[in-house]
Short mmCIF file of C-alpha atoms and ligand atoms in Angstrom, two decimals:
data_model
loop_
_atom_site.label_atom_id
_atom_site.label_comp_id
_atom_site.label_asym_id
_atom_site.label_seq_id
_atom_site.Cartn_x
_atom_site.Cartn_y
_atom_site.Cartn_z
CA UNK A 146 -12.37 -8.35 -15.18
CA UNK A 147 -15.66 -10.84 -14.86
CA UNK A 148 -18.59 -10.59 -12.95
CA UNK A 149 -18.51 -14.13 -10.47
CA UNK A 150 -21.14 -14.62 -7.64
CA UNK A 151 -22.30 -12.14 -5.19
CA UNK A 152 -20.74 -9.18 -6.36
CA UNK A 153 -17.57 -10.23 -5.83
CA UNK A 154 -14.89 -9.40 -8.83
CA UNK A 155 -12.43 -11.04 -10.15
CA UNK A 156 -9.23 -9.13 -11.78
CA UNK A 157 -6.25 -11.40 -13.18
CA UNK A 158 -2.93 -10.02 -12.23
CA UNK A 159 -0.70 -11.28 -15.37
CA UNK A 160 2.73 -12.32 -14.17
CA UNK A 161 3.24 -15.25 -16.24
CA UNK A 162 3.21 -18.55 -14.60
CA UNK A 163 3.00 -16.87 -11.52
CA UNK A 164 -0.48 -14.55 -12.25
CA UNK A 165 -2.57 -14.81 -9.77
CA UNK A 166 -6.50 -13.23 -9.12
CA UNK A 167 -7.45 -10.94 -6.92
CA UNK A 168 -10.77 -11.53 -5.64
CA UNK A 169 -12.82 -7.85 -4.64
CA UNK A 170 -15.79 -7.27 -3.14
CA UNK A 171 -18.22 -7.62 -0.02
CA UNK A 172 -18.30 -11.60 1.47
CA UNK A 173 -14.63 -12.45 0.04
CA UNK A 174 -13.81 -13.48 3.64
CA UNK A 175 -17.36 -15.69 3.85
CA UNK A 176 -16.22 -17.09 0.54
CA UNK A 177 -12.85 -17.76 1.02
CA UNK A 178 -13.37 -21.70 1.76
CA UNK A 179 -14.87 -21.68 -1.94
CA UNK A 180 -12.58 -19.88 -3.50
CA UNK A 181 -9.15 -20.93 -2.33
CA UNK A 182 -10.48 -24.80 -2.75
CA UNK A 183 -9.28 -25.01 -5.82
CA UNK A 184 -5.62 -23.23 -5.50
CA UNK A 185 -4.31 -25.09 -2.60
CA UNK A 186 -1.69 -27.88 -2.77
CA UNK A 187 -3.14 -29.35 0.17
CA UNK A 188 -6.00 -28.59 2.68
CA UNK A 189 -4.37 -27.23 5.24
CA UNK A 190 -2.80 -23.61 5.75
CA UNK A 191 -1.74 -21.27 8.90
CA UNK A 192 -3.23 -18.15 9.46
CA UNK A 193 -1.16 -15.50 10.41
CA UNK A 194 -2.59 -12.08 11.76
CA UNK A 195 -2.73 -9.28 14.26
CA UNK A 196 -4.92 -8.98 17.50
CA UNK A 197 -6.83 -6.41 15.83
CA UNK A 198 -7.64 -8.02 13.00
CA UNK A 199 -8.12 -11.36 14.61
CA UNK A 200 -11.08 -9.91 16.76
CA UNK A 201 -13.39 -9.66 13.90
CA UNK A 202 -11.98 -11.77 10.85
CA UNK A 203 -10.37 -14.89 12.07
CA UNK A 204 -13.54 -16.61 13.41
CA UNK A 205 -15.41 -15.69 10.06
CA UNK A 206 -12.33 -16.85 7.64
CA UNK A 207 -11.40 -19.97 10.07
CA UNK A 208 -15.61 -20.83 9.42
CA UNK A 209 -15.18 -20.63 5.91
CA UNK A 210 -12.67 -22.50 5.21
CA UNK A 211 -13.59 -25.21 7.37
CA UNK A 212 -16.80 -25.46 5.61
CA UNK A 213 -14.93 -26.46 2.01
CA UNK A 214 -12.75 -29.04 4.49
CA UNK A 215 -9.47 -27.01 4.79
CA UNK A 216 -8.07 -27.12 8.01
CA UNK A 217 -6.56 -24.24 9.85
CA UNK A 218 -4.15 -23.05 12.57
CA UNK A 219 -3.48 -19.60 13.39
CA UNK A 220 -0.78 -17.27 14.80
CA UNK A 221 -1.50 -13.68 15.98
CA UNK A 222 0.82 -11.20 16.78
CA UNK A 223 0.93 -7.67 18.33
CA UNK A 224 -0.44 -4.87 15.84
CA UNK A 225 2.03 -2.12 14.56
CA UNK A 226 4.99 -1.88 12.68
CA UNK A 227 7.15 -2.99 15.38
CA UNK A 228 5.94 -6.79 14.28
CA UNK A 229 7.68 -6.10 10.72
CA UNK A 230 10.78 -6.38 12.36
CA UNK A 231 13.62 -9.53 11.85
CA UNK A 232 13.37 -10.37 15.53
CA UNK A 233 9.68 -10.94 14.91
CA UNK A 234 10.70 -12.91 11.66
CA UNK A 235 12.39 -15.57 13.48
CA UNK A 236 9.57 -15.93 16.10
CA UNK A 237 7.43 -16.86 13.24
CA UNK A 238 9.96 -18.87 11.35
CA UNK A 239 10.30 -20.42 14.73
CA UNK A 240 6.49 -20.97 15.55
CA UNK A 241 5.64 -22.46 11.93
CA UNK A 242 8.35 -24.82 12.04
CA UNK A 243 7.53 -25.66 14.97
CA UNK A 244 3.80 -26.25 14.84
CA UNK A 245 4.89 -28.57 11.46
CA UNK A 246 4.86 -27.55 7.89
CA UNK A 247 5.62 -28.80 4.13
CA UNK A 248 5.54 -27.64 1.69
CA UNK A 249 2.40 -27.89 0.34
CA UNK A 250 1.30 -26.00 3.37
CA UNK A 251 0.33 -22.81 2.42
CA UNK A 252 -0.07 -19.44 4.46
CA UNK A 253 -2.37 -17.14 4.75
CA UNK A 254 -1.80 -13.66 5.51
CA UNK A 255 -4.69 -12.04 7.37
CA UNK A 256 -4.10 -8.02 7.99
CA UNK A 257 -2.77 -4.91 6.73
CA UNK A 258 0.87 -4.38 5.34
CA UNK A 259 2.38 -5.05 7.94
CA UNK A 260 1.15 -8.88 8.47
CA UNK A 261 1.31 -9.03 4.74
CA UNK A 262 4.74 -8.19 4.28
CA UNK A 263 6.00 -10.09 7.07
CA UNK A 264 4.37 -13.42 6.23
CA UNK A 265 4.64 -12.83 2.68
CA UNK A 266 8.31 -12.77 3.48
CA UNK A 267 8.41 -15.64 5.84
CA UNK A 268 6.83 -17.44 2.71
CA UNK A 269 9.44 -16.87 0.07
CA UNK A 270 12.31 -18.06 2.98
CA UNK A 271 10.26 -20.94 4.64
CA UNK A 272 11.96 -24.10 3.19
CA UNK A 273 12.98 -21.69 0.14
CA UNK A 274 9.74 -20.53 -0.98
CA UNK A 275 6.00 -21.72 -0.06
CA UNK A 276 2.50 -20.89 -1.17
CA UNK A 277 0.80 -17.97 0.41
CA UNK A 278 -2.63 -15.81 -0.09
CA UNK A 279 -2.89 -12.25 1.37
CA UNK A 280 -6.26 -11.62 2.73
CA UNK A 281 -5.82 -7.61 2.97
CA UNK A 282 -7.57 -6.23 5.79
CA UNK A 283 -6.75 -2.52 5.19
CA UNK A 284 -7.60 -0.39 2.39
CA UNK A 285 -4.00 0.36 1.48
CA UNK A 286 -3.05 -3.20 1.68
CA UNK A 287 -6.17 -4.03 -0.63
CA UNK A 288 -4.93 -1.52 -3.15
CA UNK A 289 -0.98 -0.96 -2.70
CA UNK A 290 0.62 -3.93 -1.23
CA UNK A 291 -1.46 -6.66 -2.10
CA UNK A 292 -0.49 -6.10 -6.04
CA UNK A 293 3.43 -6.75 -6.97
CA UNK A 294 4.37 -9.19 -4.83
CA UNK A 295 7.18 -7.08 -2.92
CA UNK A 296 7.70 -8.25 0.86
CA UNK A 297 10.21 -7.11 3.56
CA UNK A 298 10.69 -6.13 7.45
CA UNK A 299 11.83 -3.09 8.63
CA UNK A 300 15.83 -2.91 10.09
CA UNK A 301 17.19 -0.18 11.90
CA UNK A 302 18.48 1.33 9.15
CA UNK A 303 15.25 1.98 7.25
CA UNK A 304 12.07 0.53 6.20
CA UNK A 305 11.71 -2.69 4.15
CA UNK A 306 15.37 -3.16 3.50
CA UNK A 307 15.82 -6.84 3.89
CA UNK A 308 12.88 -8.42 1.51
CA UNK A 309 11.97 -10.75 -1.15
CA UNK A 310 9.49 -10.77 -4.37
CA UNK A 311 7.18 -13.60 -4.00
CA UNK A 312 3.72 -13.19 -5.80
CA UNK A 313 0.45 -14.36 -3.35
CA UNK A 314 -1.26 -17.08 -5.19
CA UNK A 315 -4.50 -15.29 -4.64
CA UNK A 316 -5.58 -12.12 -2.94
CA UNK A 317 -9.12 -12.09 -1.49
CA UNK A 318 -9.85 -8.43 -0.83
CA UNK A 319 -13.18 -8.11 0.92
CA UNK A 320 -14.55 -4.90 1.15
CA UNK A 321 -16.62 -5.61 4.42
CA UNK A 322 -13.09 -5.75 6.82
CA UNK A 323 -12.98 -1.99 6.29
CA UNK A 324 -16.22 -1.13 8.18
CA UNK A 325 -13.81 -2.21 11.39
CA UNK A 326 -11.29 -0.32 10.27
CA UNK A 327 -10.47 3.56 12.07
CA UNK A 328 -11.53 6.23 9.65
CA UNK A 329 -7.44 7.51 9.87
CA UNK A 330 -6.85 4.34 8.51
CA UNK A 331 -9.49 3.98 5.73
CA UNK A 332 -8.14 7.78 4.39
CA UNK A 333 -4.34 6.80 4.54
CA UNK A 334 -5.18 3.87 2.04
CA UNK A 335 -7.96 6.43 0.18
CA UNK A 336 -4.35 8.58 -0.64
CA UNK A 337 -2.41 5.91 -2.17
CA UNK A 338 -6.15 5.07 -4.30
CA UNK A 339 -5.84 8.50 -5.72
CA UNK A 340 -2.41 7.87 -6.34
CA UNK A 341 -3.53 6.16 -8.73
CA UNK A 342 -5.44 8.97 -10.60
CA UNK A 343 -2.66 11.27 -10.42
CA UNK A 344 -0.67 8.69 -11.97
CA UNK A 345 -2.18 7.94 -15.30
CA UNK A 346 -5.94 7.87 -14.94
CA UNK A 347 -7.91 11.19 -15.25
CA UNK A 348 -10.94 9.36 -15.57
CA UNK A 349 -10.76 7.39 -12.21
CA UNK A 350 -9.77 10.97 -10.37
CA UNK A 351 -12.94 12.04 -11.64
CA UNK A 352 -14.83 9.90 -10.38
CA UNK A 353 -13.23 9.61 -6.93
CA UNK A 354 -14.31 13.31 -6.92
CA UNK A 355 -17.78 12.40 -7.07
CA UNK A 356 -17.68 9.16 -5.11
CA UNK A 357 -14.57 9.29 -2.69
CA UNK A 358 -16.99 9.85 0.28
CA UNK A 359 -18.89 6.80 -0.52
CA UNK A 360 -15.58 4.76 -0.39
CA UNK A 361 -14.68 6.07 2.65
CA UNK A 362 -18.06 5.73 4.59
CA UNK A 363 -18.93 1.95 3.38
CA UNK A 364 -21.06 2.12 0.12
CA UNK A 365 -19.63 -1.87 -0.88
CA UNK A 366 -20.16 -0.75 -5.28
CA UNK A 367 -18.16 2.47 -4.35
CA UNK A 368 -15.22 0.36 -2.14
CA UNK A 369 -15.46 -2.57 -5.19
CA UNK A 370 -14.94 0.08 -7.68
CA UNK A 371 -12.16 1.82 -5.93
CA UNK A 372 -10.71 -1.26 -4.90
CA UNK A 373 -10.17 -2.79 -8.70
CA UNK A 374 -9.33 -0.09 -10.48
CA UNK A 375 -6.41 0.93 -7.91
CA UNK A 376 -5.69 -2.77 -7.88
CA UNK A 377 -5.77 -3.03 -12.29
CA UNK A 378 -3.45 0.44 -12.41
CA UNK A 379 -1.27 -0.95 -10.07
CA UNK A 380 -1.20 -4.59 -11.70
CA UNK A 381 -0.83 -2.70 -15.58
CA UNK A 382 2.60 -0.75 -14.32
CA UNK A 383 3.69 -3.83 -12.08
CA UNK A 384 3.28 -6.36 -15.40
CA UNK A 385 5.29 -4.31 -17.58
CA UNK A 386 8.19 -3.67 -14.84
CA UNK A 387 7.98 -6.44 -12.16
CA UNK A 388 11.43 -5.08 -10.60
CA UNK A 389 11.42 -1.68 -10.79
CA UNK A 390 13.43 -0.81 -13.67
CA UNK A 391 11.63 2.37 -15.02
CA UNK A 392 7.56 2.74 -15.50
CA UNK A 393 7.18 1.09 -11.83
CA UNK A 394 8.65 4.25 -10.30
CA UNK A 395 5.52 6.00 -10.97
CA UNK A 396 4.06 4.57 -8.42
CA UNK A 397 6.53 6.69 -6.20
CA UNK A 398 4.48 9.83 -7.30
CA UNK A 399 4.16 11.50 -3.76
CA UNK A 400 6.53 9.27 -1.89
CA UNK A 401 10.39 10.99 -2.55
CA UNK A 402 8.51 14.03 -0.39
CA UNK A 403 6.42 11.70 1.57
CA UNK A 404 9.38 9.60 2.71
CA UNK A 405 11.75 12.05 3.60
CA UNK A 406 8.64 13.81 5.42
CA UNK A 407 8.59 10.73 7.78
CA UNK A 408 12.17 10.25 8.28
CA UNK A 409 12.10 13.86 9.67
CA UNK A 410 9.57 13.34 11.79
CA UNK A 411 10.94 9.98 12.83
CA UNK A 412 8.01 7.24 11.95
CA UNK A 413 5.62 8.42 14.74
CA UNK A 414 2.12 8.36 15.37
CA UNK A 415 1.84 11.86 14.57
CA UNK A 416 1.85 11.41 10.78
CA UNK A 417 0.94 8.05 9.09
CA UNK A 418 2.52 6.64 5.83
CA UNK A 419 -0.63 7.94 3.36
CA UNK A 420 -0.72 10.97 4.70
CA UNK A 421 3.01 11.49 3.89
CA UNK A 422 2.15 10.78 0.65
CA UNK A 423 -1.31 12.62 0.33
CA UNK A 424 1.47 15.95 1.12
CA UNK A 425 3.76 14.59 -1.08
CA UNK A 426 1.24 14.62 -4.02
CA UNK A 427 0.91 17.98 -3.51
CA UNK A 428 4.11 18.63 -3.44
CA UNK A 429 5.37 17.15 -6.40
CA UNK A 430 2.51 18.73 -7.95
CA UNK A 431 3.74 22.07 -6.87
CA UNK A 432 7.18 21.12 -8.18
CA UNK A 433 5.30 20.63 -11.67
CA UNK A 434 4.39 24.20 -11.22
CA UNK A 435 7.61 25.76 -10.65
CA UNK A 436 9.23 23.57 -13.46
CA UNK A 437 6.34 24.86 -16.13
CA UNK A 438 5.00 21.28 -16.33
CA UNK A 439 1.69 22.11 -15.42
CA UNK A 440 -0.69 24.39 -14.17
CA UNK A 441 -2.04 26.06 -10.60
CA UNK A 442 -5.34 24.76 -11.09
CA UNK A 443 -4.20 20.91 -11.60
CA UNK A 444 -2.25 21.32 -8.33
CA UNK A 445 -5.33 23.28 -6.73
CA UNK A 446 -7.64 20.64 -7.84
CA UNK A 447 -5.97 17.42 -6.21
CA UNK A 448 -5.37 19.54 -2.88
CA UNK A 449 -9.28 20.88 -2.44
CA UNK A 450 -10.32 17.01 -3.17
CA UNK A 451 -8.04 15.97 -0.60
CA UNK A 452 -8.95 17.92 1.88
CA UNK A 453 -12.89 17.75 1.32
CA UNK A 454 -11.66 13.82 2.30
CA UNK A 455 -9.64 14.96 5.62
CA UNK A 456 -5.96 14.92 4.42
CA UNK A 457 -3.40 16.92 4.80
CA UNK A 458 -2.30 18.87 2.33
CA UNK A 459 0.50 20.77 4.41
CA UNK A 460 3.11 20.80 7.35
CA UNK A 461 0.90 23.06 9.79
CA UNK A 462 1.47 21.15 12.80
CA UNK A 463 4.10 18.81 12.22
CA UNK A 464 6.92 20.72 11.20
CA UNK A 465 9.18 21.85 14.03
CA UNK A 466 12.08 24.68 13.99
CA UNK A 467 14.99 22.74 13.23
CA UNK A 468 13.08 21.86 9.73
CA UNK A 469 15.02 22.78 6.64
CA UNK A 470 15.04 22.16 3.20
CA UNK A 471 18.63 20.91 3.43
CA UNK A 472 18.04 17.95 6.05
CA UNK A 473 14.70 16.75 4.34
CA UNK A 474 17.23 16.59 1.23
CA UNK A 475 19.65 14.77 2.71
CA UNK A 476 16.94 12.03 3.84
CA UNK A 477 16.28 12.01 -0.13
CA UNK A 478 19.16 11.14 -0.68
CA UNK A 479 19.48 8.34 1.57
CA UNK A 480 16.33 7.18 0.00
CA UNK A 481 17.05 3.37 -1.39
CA UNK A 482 15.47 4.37 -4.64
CA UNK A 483 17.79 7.24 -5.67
CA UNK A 484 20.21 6.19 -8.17
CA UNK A 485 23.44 7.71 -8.34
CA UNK A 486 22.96 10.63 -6.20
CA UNK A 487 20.34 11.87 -8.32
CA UNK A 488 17.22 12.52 -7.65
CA UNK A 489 14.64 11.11 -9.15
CA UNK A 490 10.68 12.90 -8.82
CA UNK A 491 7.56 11.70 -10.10
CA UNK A 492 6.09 14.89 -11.57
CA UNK A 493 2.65 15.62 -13.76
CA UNK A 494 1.77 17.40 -16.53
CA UNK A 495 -1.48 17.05 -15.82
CA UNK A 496 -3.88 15.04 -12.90
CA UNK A 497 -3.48 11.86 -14.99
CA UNK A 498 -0.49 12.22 -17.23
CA UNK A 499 2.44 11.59 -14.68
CA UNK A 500 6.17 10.83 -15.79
CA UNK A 501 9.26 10.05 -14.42
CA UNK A 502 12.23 13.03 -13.84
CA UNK A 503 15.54 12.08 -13.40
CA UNK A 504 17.44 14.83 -13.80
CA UNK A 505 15.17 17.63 -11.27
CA UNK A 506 17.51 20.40 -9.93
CA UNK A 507 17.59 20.08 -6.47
CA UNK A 508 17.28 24.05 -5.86
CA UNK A 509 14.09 24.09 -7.34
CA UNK A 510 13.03 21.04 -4.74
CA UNK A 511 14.39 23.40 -1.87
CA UNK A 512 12.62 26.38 -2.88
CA UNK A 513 9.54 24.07 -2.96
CA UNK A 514 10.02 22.33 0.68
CA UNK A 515 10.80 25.88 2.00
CA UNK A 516 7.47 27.33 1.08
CA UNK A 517 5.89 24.38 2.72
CA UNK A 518 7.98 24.64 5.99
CA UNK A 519 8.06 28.50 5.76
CA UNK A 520 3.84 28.23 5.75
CA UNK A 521 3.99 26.09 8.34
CA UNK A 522 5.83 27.95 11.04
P1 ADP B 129 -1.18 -0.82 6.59
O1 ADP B 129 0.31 -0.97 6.54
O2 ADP B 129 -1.89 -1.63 5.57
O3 ADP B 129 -1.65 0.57 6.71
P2 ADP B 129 -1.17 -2.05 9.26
O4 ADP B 129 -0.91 -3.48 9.06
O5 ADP B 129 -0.13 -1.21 9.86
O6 ADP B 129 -1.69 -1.45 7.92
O7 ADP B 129 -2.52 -1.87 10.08
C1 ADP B 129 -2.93 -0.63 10.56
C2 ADP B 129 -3.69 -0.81 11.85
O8 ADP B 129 -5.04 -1.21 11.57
C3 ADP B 129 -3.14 -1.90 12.76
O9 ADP B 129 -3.28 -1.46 14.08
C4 ADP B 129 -4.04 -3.09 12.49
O10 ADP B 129 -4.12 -3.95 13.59
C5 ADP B 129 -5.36 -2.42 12.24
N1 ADP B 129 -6.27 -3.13 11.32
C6 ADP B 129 -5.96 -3.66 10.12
N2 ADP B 129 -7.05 -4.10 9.50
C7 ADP B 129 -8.09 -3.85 10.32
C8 ADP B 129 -9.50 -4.06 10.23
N3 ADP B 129 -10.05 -4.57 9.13
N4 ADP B 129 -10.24 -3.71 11.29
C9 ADP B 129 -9.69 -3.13 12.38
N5 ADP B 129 -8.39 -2.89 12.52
C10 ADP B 129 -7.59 -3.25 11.51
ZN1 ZN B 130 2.81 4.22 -0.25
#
């Protein structure tokens, strides 16, 4: 990590001759002109981003690049994950070819996940593979997605099934785009930070205990700190296991019980993607318990943080009568990342020491989701 200009940090994600930086702090957006000057095959790239998003950041971003000389052209789309869909693919395949591109054109992804993922994808297909930068706009983009280079669009079958790895070739995360963004949105992405925590770094959960309502009310040191450390966990497990063979799976921690927590609800408004996973922490947590891994006061400790920050830690409210253990197994199972019908749990010995289980009876996992739905009803 070094110190550049204005308190904005660089971290190197190592991928080879793919690494790329990932520019965090306050004023990335203002100095986006600057910094992408010197990555770009060519000065010209697309914007593509989200009506929501394009209210506040386009004008600022579309300034600064024209100040270094790069010209610009955007696209915006509806918000929501409806846009991450294949039909919406095409329109944009569509539109870009349309509008003209080479391929030293380069695109620039301007949003949350799901502008990221979609034009990340539409960059790894566009005339087999183009240049793009993700500009994340959200805090789980800036600390989840924008690391690892996965992209995708939803199908009817499931989330993110049809996809592609392509690594941005820089991510500018600026801090400042999260003082537009809805407080439900800023905790969602504050779950997957202490994800990160859980995962392997006692020291960073410690300090999100002190500062984790500075990062979610807009101190920019707090957000910058938050920001690159998530982003260097992430990029440490992603380097040594770009495609998911074994160590990346820890990054599931929270998301076999988040997951199949969504699929029973049915991908509504009613519960959002981090809060899945801020109940599946706990969760896998309490699974810990039952197995002997670790003890009540780990699992205690990570749910009274998270709800001093305003997530759930439970079903109350969401869980309806025709819950059961069995059917939020079953959606396990359907789970793309199971591996030959067994299920595979992220579990903790301790906040900060997770591993991965491959071999969890799936009794013990029932008794656990039936105290949760039991409590809840
Ligand atoms: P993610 O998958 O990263 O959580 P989405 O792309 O689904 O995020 O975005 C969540 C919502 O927040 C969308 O409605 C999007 O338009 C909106 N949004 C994203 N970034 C900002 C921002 N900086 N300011 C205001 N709204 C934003
Ligand atoms: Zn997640």
């Amino acid at each position: 990590m070094s110190l550049a200009t204005d308190g904005i940090e660089v971290l190197q994600v190592p991928m080879g001759d793919r690494s790329y930086n990932i520019h965090v702090g306050e004023g990335g957006i203002a100095q986006a002109g600057s910094i992408l000057s010197g990555i770009l095959r060519a000065p010209r790239v697309i914007i593509v981003t989200d009506t929501n998003i394009a209210k506040a950041w386009l004008q600022p971003l579309k300034d600064s690049l024209s100040k270094s000389k790069i010209t610009t052209r955007e696209i915006i789309l509806p918000p929501g994950e409806q846009t991450k869909s294949m039909a919406q693919l095409g329109q944009l395949l569509d539109d870009l070819l349309e509008g003209g591109v080479d391929r030293k054109t380069t695109l620039i992804a301007l949003g949350g996940g799901v502008i990221g993922d979609l034009t990340g994808f539409a960059a790894a297909v566009l005339l087999r593979g183009i240049d793009f930068i993700q500009i994340p706009t959200t805090l789980l983009a800036q600390v989840d997605s924008s690391v690892g280079g996965k992209t995708a669009v939803d199908t009817r079958f499931g989330k993110n099934l049809i996809g592609a790895f392509h690594q941005p070739r820089a991510v500018i995360a600026d801090t400042l785009t999260l003082d537009t963004l809805p407080m439900r949105e800023r905790r969602c992405g504050y779950a997957e930070v202490l994800k990160y925590g859980v995962i392997n770094d006692r020291n960073f959960f410690d300090w999100l205990q002190i500062n984790g309502q500075k990062v979610l009310n807009g101190d920019s040191g707090a957000r910058r700190e938050a920001v690159l450390r998530s982003c260097a966990n992430k990029a440490k497990i992603v380097a040594a296991d770009e495609r998911e063979a074994g160590l990346r799976a820890l990054l599931n921690l929270g998301h076999t019980f988040g997951h199949a927590i969504e699929a029973q609800i049915g991908f509504e408004d009613k519960l959002k993607h981090g809060e899945a996973v801020a109940i599946g922490m706990v969760m896998a947590l309490e699974l810990s318990v039952r197995l002997a891994m670790t003890s009540e006061t780990e699992r205690d400790t990570l749910r009274a943080h998270l709800i001093e920050v305003g997530l759930p830690t439970d079903l109350k409210g969401l869980a309806g009568k025709n819950w059961t253990s069995e059917a939020l197994l079953e959606h396990m199972g359907r789970d793309k990342k199971t591996q030959g019908g067994k299920l595979t749990f992220i579990l903790a010995r301790a906040i900060g020491n997770s591993f991965v289980a491959n071999d969890v009876d799936p009794k013990i996992v029932a008794d656990v989701l039936d105290t949760f739905i039991t409590d809840a009803i």
